[in-house]
XYZ file of C-alpha atoms in Angstrom:
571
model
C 66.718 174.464 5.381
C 68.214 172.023 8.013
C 70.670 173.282 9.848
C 73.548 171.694 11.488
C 74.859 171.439 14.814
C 78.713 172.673 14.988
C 79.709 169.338 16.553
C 78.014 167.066 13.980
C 79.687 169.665 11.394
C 82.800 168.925 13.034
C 82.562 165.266 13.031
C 81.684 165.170 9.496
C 84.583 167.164 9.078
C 86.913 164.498 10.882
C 84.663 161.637 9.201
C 85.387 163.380 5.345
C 89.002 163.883 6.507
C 89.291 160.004 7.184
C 87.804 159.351 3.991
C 90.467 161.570 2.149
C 93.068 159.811 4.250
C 92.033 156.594 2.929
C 92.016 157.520 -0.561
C 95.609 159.089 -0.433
C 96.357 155.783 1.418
C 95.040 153.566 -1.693
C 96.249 155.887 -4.139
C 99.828 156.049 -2.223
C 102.198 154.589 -5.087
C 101.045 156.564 -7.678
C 100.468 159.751 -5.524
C 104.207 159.142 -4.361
C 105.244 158.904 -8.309
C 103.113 162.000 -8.803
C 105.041 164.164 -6.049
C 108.434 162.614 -7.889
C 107.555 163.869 -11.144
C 106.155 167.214 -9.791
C 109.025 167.322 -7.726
C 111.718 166.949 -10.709
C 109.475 169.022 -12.832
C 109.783 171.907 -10.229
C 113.648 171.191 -10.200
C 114.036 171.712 -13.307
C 112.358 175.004 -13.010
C 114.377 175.676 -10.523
C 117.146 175.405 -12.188
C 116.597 177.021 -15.555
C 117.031 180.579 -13.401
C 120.308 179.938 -12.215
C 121.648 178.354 -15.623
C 119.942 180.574 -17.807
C 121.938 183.568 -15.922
C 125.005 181.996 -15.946
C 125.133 181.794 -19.859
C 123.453 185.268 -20.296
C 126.833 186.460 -18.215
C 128.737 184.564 -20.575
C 127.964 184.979 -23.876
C 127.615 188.786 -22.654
C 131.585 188.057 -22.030
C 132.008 186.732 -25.048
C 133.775 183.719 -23.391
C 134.072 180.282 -24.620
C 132.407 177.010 -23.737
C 128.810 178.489 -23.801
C 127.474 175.533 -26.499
C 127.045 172.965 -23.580
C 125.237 175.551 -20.965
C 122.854 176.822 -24.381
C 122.416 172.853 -24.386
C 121.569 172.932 -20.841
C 118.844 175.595 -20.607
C 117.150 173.738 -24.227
C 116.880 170.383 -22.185
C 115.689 172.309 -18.586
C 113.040 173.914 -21.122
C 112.041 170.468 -22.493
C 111.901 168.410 -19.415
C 109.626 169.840 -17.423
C 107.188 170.449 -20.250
C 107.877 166.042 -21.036
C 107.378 165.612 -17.303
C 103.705 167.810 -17.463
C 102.334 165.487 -20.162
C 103.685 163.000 -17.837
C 102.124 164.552 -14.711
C 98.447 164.478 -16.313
C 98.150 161.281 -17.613
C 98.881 159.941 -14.162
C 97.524 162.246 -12.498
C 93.851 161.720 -14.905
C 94.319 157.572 -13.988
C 95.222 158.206 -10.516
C 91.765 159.887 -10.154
C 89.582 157.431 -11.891
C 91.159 154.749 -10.307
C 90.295 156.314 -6.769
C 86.984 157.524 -7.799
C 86.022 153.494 -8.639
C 87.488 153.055 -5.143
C 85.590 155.372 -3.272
C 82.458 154.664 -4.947
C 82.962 150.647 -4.239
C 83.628 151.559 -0.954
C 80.171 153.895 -0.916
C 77.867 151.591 -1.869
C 79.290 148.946 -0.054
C 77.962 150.844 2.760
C 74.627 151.498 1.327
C 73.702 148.429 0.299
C 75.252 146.697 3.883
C 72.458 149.420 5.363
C 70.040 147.707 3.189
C 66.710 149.698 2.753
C 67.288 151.743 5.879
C 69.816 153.902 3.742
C 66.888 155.472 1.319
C 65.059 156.198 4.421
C 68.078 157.954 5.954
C 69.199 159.690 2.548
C 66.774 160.479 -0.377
C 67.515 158.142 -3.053
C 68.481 160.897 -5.372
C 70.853 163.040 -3.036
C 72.157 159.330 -2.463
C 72.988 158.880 -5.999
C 74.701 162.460 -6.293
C 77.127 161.535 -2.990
C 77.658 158.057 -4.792
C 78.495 159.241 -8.243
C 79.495 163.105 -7.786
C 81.180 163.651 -4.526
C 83.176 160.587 -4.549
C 84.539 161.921 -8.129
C 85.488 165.393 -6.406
C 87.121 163.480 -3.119
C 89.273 161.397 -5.454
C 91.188 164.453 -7.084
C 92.504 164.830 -3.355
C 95.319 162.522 -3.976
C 96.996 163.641 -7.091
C 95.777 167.707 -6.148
C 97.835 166.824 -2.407
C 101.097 165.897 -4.393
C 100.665 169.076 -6.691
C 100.011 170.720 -3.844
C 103.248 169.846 -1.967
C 105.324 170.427 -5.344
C 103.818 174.140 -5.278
C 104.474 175.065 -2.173
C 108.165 173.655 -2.954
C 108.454 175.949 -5.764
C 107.482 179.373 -4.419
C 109.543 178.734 -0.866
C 112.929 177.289 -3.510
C 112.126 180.777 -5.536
C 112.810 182.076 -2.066
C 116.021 180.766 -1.456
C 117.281 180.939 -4.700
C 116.487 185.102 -4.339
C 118.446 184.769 -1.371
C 121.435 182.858 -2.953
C 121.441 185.720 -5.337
C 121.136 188.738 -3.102
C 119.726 188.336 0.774
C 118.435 191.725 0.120
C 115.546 190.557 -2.271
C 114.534 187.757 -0.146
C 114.019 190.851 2.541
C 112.077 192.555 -0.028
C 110.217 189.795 -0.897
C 109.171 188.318 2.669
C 107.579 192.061 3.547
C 104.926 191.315 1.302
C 104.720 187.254 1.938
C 102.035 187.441 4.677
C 99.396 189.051 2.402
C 99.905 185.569 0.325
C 99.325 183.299 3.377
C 96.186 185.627 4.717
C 94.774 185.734 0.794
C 95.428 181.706 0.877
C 93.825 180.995 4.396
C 90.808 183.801 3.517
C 90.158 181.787 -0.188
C 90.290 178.372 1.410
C 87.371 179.589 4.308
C 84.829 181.408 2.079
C 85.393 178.252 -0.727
C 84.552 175.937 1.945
C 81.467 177.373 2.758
C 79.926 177.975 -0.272
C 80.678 174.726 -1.698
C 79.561 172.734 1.306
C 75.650 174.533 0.613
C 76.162 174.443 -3.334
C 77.030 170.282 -3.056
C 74.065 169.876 -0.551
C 71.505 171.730 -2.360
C 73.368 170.095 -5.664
C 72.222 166.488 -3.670
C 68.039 168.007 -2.982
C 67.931 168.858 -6.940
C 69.032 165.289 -7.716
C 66.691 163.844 -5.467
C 63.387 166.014 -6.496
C 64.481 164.679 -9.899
C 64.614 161.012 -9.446
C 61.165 161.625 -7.773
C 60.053 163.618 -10.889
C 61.072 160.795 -13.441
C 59.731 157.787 -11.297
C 56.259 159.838 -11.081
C 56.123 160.726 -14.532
C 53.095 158.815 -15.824
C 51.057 160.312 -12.952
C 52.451 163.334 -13.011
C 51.332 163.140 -17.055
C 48.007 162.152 -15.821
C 47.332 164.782 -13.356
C 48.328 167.926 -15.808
C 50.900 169.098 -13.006
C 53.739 169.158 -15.275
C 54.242 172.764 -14.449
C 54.142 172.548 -11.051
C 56.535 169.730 -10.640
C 58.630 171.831 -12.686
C 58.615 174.173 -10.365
C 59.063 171.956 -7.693
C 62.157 170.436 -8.673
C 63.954 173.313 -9.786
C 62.677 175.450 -6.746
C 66.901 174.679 -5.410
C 68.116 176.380 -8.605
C 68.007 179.922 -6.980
C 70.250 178.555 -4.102
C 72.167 176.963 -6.209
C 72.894 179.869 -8.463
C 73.620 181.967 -4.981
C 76.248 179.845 -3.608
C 77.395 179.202 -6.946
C 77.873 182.834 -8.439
C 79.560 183.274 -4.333
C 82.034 180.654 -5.433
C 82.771 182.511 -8.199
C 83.052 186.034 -6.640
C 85.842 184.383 -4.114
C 87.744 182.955 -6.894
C 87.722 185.959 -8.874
C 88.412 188.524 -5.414
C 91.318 185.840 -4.566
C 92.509 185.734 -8.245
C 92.130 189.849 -8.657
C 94.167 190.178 -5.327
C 96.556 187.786 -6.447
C 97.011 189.314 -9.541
C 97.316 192.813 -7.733
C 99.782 191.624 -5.156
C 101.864 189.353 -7.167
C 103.133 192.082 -9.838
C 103.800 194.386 -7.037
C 106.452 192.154 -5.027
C 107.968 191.320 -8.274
C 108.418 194.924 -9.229
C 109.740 195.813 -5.583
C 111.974 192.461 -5.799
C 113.374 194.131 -9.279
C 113.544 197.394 -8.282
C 116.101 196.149 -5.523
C 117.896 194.053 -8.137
C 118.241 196.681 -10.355
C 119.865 198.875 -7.636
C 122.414 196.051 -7.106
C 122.835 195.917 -10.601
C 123.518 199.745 -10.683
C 126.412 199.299 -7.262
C 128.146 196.139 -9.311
C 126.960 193.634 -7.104
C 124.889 191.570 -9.505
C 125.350 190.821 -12.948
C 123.063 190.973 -15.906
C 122.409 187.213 -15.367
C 121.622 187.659 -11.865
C 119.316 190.068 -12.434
C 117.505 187.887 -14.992
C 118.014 184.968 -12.900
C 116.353 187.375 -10.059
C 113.120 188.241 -11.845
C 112.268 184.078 -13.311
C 112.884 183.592 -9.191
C 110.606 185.956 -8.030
C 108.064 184.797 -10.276
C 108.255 181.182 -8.975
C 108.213 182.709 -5.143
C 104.941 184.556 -6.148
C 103.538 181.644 -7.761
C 99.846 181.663 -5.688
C 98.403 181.003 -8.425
C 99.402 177.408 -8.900
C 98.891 177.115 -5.140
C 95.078 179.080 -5.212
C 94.162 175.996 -8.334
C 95.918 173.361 -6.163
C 93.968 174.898 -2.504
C 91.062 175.075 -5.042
C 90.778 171.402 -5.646
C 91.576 170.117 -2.076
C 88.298 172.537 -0.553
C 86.424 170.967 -3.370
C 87.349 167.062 -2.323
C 87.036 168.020 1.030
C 83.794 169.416 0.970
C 82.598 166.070 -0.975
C 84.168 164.191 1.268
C 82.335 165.000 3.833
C 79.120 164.146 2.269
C 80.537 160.719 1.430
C 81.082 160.373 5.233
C 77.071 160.985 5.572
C 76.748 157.860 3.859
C 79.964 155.917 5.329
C 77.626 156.795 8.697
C 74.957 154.476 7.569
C 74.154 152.059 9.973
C 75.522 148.509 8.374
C 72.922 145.925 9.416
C 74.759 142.979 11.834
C 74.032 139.622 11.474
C 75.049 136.029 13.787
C 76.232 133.343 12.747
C 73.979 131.142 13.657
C 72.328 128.180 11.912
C 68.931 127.474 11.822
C 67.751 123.914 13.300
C 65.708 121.560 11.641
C 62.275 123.087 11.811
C 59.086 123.647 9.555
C 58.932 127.281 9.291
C 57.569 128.643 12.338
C 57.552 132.535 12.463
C 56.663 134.328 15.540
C 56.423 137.921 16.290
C 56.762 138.834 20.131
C 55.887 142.251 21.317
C 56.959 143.831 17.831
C 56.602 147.478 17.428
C 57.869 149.861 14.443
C 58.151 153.438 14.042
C 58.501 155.120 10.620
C 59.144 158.718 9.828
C 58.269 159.576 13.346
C 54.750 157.927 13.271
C 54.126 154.511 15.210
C 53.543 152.063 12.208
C 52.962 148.923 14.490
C 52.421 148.319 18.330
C 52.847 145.577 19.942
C 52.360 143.057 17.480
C 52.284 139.095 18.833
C 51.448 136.654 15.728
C 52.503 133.325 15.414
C 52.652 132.096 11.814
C 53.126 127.887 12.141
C 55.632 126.057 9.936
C 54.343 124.747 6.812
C 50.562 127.252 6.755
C 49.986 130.577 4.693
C 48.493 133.659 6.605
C 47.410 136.283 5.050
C 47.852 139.813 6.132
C 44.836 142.124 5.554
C 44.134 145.983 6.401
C 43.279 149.428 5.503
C 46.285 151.458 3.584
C 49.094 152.781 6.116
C 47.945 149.874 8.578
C 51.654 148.771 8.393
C 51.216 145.440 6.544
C 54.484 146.233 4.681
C 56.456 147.345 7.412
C 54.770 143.631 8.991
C 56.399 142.276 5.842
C 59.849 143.701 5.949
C 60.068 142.446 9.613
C 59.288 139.726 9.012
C 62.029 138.410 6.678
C 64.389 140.509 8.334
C 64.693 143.897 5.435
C 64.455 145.964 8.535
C 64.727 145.333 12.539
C 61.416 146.175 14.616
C 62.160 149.512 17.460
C 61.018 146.748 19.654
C 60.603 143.330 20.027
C 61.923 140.268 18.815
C 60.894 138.247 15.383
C 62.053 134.276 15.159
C 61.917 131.529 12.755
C 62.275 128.307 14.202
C 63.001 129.848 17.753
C 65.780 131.520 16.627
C 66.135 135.602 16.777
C 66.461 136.450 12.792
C 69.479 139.007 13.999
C 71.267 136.103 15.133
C 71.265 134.141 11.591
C 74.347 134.233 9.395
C 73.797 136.452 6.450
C 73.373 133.607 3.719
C 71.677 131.020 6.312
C 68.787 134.127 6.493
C 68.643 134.747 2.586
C 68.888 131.716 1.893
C 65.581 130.416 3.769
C 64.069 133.693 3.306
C 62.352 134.587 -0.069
C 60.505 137.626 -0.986
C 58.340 139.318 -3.970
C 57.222 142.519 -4.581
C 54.335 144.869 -6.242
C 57.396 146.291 -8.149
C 60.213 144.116 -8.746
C 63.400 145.301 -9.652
C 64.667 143.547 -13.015
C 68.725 143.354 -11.675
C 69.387 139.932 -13.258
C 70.644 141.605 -16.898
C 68.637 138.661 -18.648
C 65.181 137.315 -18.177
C 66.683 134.147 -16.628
C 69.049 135.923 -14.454
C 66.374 137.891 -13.011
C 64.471 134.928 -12.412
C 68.272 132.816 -10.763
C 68.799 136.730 -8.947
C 70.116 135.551 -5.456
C 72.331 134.104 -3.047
C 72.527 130.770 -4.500
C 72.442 129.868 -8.675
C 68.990 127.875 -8.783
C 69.343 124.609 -11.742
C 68.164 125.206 -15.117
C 64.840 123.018 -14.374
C 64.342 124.991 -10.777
C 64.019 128.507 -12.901
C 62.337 126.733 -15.180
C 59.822 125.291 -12.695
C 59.265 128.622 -10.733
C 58.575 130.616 -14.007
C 55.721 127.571 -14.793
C 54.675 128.413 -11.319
C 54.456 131.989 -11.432
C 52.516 131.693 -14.779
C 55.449 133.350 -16.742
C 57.213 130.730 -19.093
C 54.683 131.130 -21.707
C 55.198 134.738 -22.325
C 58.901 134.228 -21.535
C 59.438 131.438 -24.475
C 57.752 134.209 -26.364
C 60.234 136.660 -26.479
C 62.976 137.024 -29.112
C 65.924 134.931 -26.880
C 63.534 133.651 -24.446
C 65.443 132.817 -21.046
C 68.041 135.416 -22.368
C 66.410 137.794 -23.639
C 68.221 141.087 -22.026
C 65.669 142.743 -19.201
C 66.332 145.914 -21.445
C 64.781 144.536 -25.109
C 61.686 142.975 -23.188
C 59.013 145.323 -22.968
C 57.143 143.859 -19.977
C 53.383 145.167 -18.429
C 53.257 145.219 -14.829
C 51.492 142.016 -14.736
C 54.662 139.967 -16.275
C 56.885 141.860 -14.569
C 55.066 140.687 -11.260
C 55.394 137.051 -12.418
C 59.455 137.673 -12.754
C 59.392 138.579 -9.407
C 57.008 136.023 -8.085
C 59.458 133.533 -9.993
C 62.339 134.719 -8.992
C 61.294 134.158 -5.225
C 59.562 130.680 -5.922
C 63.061 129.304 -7.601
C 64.428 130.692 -4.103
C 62.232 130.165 -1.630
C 63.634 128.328 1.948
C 61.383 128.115 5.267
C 59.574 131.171 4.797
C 58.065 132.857 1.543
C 56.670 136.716 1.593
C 54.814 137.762 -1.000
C 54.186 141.939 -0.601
C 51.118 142.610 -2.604
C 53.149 140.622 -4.967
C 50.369 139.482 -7.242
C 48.491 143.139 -6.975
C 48.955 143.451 -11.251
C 47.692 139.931 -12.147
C 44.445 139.243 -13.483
C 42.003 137.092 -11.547
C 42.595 134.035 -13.518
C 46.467 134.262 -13.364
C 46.234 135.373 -9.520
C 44.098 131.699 -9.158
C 46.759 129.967 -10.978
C 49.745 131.357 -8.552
C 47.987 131.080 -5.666
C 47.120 127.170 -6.615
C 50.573 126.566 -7.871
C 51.708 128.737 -4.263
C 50.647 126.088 -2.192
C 50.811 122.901 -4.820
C 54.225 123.390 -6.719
C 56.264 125.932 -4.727
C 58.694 124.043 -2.165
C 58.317 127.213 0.689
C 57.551 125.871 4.143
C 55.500 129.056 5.760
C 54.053 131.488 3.646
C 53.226 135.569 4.604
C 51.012 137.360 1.917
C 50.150 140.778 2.382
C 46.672 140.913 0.849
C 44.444 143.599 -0.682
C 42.165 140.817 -2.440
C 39.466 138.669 -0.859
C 40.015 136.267 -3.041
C 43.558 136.432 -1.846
C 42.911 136.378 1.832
C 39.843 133.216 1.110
C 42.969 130.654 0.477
C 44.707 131.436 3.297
C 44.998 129.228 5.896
C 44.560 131.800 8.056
C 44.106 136.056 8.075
C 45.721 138.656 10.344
C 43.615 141.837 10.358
C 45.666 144.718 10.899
C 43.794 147.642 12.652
C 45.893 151.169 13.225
C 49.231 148.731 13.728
C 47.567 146.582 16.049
C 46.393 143.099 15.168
C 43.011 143.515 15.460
C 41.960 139.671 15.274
C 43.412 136.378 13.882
C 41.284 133.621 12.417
C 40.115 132.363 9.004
C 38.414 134.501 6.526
C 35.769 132.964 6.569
C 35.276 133.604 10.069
C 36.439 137.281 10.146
C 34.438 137.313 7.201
C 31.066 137.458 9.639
C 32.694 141.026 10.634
C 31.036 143.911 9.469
C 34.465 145.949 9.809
C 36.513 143.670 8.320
C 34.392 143.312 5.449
C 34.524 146.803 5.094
C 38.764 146.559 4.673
C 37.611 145.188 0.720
C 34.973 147.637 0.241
C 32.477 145.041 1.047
């Protein structure tokens, strides 16, 4: 279990406070409306003592007039219970509407990190902060105008004892620092607990998401129990800090509910003696105990106090991804140029291991290379470099002279275009996966790039062809591949990377793109990260990647004379 530093607890503190701020900020209008309605809500309350009294004394008097003040204390009941129903549906918009907000504003941040944020945060502990925490922050803004409204109505039950008889308000204040230490004491431990529950809350979620994205090999391998295992292995913590949340509640609420009764009793006991000397009236005294009840009223404060630790708490895990390094571009142009890439004195560290070391290539404008090399030889990372998806530890990458950090964002992704082994169907339709970009290719380009990729004759296959939904096309790996290898031919600018893009296509389909890759596909320089020979042979020319180092740089069929390298595809 990682533990963390009291200063990085601390600024995560200040960072999740910030966050709340933010929301209360967006939320301010409505939050204001909240505290109004709370506010005249807790008036009205108020109020009902006082006037309730007063008519008690006089239809004990048998006086006149009492109709209107019976009239009174009917509408003082009704409003506030109008102004509740009021109160939550405002209060239940309020909250969604800040929840959208927050999470906007969350993955804005993670997806301005780019892929560095899944190697920060687990993809499934991302999720939860995304979609769970930033639910809990939002309640902060309508909880912080309850809040205010119920600390109002104990501290007016106060002075209303006080207007009655200043001797009750003595009673009463004897016992008021047990309230405040209860409060402060419920507010610590809930803070604790629920900082470890939402963290371990976050590991579940992520052992999860690895569980279902495994679950074919999992299948395969028989470990279904283990995984099992595996996943839930949190679920003990989680029930600790849990069933510890739920001891402080109930210790707070039992010590509430012990202390409470007791300062109303002593407040009536003193009423009662006032009662007994003829300095209060029957309507005082009831007037008295309704006031004492709202001065006691922790529990309203404990739910409110509740609901802020909660948000708080959350909020500081949405700061962990508010933290996320947003990747800075130039603004820059690129001249006019052919392509060249070039790779000076690159080096890359992942996960604490050195993936690549001093890399120099030089890819010229208008050629393929191909990259070749044993698994964890850091051709992807080479990849991801290389079209800018990441930033090299060291180094400098540049396409057409220019440093890739100093291209405008669309100037980059626009010349840049890249495929996967596993592309990620985002577009909703088959077409829009294929047009899935910076710019809206023409009908003919998708068109074009799906002939290319050898995918419009399954495509026109399908029920709606072009728009067919992503979700009613059952696709195999191999047409999925071809989306992707589409989708970056209808986009590609200066420089193409392919990432063991064509890994799931047959060797008569993997001719055709690669033929159609050089012949048909507009793409001035071309990167392919290879694991076929076949692959590497129609390259102009190979980089052989050896333990992150380029090993050697020539053709394959002159690396081919290479015992070693031969040996990189089992030759």
């Amino acid at each position: 279990m990682a533990v963390t530093a009291p200063h990085e607890a601390g600024e995560d503190a200040r960072a999740g406070d910030r966050i709340l701020a933010g929301a209360v900020r967006h939320s301010a209008a409505r939050t204001l409306v909240l505290a109004l309605i709370a506010a005249a809500g807790t008036g009205a309350a108020l109020l009902l003592p006082a006037v309730l009294g007063h008519t008690l004394d006089l239809l004990l008097a048998r006086r006149g007039g009492t109709t209107r003040w019976v009239l009174l204390c009917a509408g003082l009941v009704c409003v506030p219970a109008a102004l509740d129903a009021l109160d939550e549906l405002l209060g239940a918009t309020t909250t969604a509407r800040t929840t959208a907000w927050l999470r906007h504003r969350a993955l804005a941040h993670v997806l301005a990190a780019g892929p560095a944020a899944t190697a920060a945060v687990p993809p499934g502990d991302l999720v939860s902060r995304v979609v769970g925490n930033a639910a809990h922050a939002a309640a902060a803004p309508a909880s912080l105008a309850g809040t205010v409204t119920a600390v109002v109505g104990p501290l007016g039950g106060v002075v209303a004892l006080g207007l009655v008889d200043p001797w009750l308000v003595v009673v009463f204040l004897a016992g008021a620092p047990l309230l405040a230490l209860l409060l402060r004491a419920f507010a610590r431990a809930s803070t604790d607990s629920l900082t470890a529950y939402q963290r371990l809350q976050g590991d579940l979620a992520g052992r999860l998401l690895e569980a279902v994205g495994g679950a074919r090999t999992i299948a395969a391998a028989g470990t279904a129990g283990r995984e099992r295992a595996r996943v839930l292995a949190p679920l003990p913590g989680l029930s600790l800090h849990g069933h510890r949340m739920w001891r402080v509640q109930g210790r707070s609420t039992a010590q509430a509910v012990t202390l409470v009764p007791l300062l109303q009793i002593a407040v009536l006991a003193v009423a009662g003696l006032e009662l007994h000397r003829g300095r209060l009236s029957v309507g005082d005294l009831l007037a008295a105990s309704r006031y004492a009840a709202l001065a006691t009223g922790v529990g309203m404060i404990v739910g409110h106090v509740n609901t802020l630790v909660h948000s708080r708490t959350a909020a500081r895990r949405l700061a962990g991804v508010h933290a996320l390094p947003a990747v800075r571009y130039g603004s820059r142009r690129l001249p006019p140029g052919d392509g060249t890439l070039r790779l000076r004195g690159v080096s890359a560290r992942r996960g604490g291991r050195q993936v690549l070391s001093d890399v120099d290539l030089v890819v010229p404008g208008g050629t393929t290379l191909a990259v070749v090399g044993r698994s964890g030889t850091g051709k992807s990372v080479l990849a991801e470099l290389a079209g800018r998806l990441a930033d090299p530890d060291t180094g400098e990458v540049t396409l057409d002279g220019v440093p890739l950090p100093d291209l405008a964002h669309d100037e980059l992704r626009r010349e840049v275009g890249y495929a996967f082994a596993r592309p990620a169907l985002l577009g909703g339709t088959i077409g829009g996966t294929i047009g899935f970009g910076s710019r809206g290719p023409a009908p003919h380009e998708l068109t074009a790039a799906a002939r290319a990729a050898c995918a419009d004759g399954f495509i026109r296959k399908l029920p709606a062809g072009y728009a067919t939904p992503c979700a009613a096309a059952p696709l195999s790996g191999g047409e999925a591949q071809r989306l992707g290898l589409a989708r970056a031919f209808a986009h590609a600018g200066r420089l193409l990377v392919l990432d063991d893009a064509t890994s799931s296509l047959d060797s008569v389909t993997e001719h055709e793109v690669a033929r159609a890759l050089v012949d048909d596909v507009t793409a001035g320089t071309r990167v392919i990260v290879a694991h076929r020979a076949t692959t590497a042979a129609r390259a102009d020319r190979v980089a052989w990647l050896d333990a992150g180092r380029v090993r050697a740089v020539g053709t394959h069929g002159e690396l081919w004379r290479l015992p070693a390298y031969r040996a990189v595809f089992g030759e």
